[in-house]
Amino acid sequence: MEEARSNPPASSFAYRLRRDAGGVLDRLRPLWQRRLFRWSAILLGGFLLFCALFWLIFARGLPDAATLLEYEPPLPTIVRDINGQPVHSYARERRVQLQFSDYPPQLIHAYLAAEDKTFFDHHGVDFPGFAGAVLDYASKLGSGQRARGGSTITQQVAKNLLIGDEYSPTRKVKEMILAWRMENVLTKQQILELYLNQIFLGRNAYGVQAAARAYFDKDVADLKLHEMAYLSILPKGPANYRPESATGHARAIERRNWALGEMVKNNWITPAQRDAAVAQPLGTVAAHGSGFDARAGGYYMEEVRRRLISLFGEKASDGPNSVYAGGLWVRSPYDPVVQESTKNALRGGLLRFDAGRGWSGPVGHIKIDNGWERELAASYIDVDYADWRVAVIVSRTSTDAQLGFADGSTGTLPASAAQSPYRKTGGPAFSAMKPGDLIVVARNGSNWALRSIPEVSGGMMVEEVHSGRIRAMQGGFDSRLSSYNRATQALRQPGSTIKPFVYAAALDSGMTPASIIVDGPLCVYQGAGLGQKCFRNFSGGSAGPQTMRWGVEQSRNLMTVRAASQTGMERVVRTIKGMGIGDYQPYLSFALGAGETTVERMVNAYAALANQGRQFPSRVMDYVQDRRGKVIWPERWRACDGCNMANWDGKPMPRFGFEGKQVMNPMTAYQVVHIAEGVVQRGTATVLADLKRPLFGKTGTTNGPTNVWFVGGSPDLVAGVYIGYDQPRSLGGWAQGGRIAAPIWKAAMAPILETMPKTPFIAPAGIRMVAIDRRSGKRVYGAWPTSEPKAAVIWEAFKPESEPRRTIRKEEAEEQAKVAATRAASRTRARTDSEFLSDQGGIY
């Protein structure tokens, strides 16, 4: 019974619901009979249904207007050189971000007059203007014509930044909703700042400051009234007012004068100011680039771009500090003077080597059916050398060819100016040309003459010894002909430039620069699969027992292989890997440079030698700042507080700790450098001796020969260069590093080194300088080394307790006793420096 009361049947519960509901309906039925109540309910329900549908169709999914408080427009990345001057930019949208206070009031009034006169009065939507736009849209419906917008500046910001530029009534409604929301979140000044920084105004200019530079080559603060008025009419359609065309120019004048009239109507300028501005010509300058020299840097700037992308990404979707949107400021060690010298030297060497070999062929090919001007511009193939230009062959007859250039101009190439033999066929170059070929020409009177891009290529780099900063980089003849950077990307065999590191391993194993190594035949059994391997010198022959120094200076292969064999190839390749050159297997052929490496790695390794074994990573960027100036790379970068004080405050001065990594014993590194100085003084790089300053380095020539090298430098700068074909093949039997690469190095570095003091290489603590016989390696007494390159007696660098010891024979002891007696008899006479040094056995 109790259970039945506590759990009534379901049918009873349903009955009670129907009874209660019926009671409500019974009470509402009399009200519903009243007309006022019935119509009010219908209107309320219809309004609620309309609101729900409106939200579902228009408002659902709209972005939050509050995000504009943190909005940052895409900005280009700017690179500064070693002097702090901007030299290059990476940009897809030319834009300069300014604050509202940076814009002149008259410029703001010009835009308000042209775009939104009631901007400071409405709340995001100009309803009379919107009504006019609706009527205009209805009148043009189905005609294919685009109705006038009627959008306020706030609506334009919402369209550009939040919802896109879709042409539809739906977008217009969404635009109005967002504009209303924006006015609740942002001030009028903030909205105008977004607008003036974001709008597209033609000539790839986004924002008014960029447009001022693009059209008038001025900053906004320097614009005249008539110039401001012209910029204010561009948001409606920059293509309609292009000053380059007669029609666009006329439209621009008419619309500009209209904008000036609107400014008068709103009492922002006087009629006299309008009349003076109307009398002015349009005054635009010819379309030009971003203001940066696009040719500056070339391969260097492309390497900076590549490394920035690896760190921060390329597009805005990759993060807030992307290369093309993040507005980064990059400080680089790029030195325009050193870069120009490096570029000219490498190009000159490539042209000298390639001279007399005939025409290398076209540098590209395009289709000319659909307009060669557009196709040529889209190819981005160009050349920056002397007066050379890239042209397309538009047509050809038996006597001449019609040329077209990227700027739309044309010219003529007579057959007589293109008679160089074509390398692939041997026939005249003119006969091998066909329409669509891209060729390189130079002015020859009223016509043009054919020029040939060197088929051989190469790379060169200049690096600071004490920091790893790359001052210059050239990765080929021209980066616009080939972006492949042979200084950083090309893997080439280093040849004999690897030998200093082989001998460094030998020095660490107990050998000395005066150690005797046999320059004689050497064959090694490499196992059943490889058989017997016999090595030879580049020039053939052998010279018998010689000092290590002589072997390096004369680049003797047999002595290098023998030293590597005695040291152990495991230790040799470990040394090479530790210097960052490459990770090789312990085979003797790698001691002669059979492995692959890059110019960048070799230059960095030689810089470590000159820096007493302390190595810095090679870098093309000193630091990177975000758009607000905060340093975001390197990650552990710290500001040096007090470094730029005008006067010392008496407190402890800033101190910097040791940087870099010690990759080689300092004494070993100095011994290698001291030996390599002999390569310049009397070895394979004597072409550099007339620079008459402390220099070290090593030439290199690989089998074939396919590559020729020289790497070396001073105590402060190290540079490296190689020459070779991209598809390795023989350069010719006469090609050697000392004949081809070293002169290029000299042409690049001579003008740079002239501006620097003649600083000697400083020996580290512990090195002993001992006078030895240059050819035998034996210690010398009673003789003083001279500055003569081929002097019989030289100073040699030894580690403690490794220098040649004195040996006493009976006759020598008797002779020394006589000398001692003579000196004892003349104690009153002061000893000369030579006598003192002879007694001591050298300088320690």
mmCIF file of C-alpha atoms in Angstrom, residues 52 85 112 144 170 282 285 290 299 400 416 438 490 592 656 666 753 768 778 783 788 823 825 844:
data_model
loop_
_atom_site.group_PDB
_atom_site.id
_atom_site.type_symbol
_atom_site.label_atom_id
_atom_site.label_comp_id
_atom_site.label_asym_id
_atom_site.label_seq_id
_atom_site.Cartn_x
_atom_site.Cartn_y
_atom_site.Cartn_z
ATOM 1 C CA ALA A 52 17.433 34.104 -34.748
ATOM 2 C CA GLN A 85 72.720 51.192 -42.815
ATOM 3 C CA LEU A 112 37.907 61.726 -44.717
ATOM 4 C CA GLY A 144 27.022 43.129 -64.504
ATOM 5 C CA THR A 170 25.701 39.205 -47.290
ATOM 6 C CA LEU A 282 50.005 65.591 -60.537
ATOM 7 C CA VAL A 285 57.553 60.102 -59.906
ATOM 8 C CA SER A 290 61.409 49.714 -52.557
ATOM 9 C CA TYR A 299 74.088 35.711 -52.813
ATOM 10 C CA ASP A 400 70.258 40.083 -87.802
ATOM 11 C CA SER A 416 78.462 39.985 -87.441
ATOM 12 C CA LEU A 438 67.412 34.599 -73.610
ATOM 13 C CA ALA A 490 78.283 23.405 -53.357
ATOM 14 C CA LEU A 592 94.671 14.445 -49.978
ATOM 15 C CA PHE A 656 83.085 39.835 -21.904
ATOM 16 C CA PRO A 666 96.661 26.668 -29.595
ATOM 17 C CA LEU A 753 94.217 44.488 -46.623
ATOM 18 C CA ARG A 768 109.596 28.256 -28.632
ATOM 19 C CA LYS A 778 118.631 20.862 -37.840
ATOM 20 C CA ALA A 783 123.647 32.274 -37.520
ATOM 21 C CA GLU A 788 114.856 36.685 -47.119
ATOM 22 C CA ARG A 823 135.331 35.039 -24.047
ATOM 23 C CA ALA A 825 139.865 36.730 -21.711
ATOM 24 C CA TYR A 844 112.185 30.994 -26.279
#
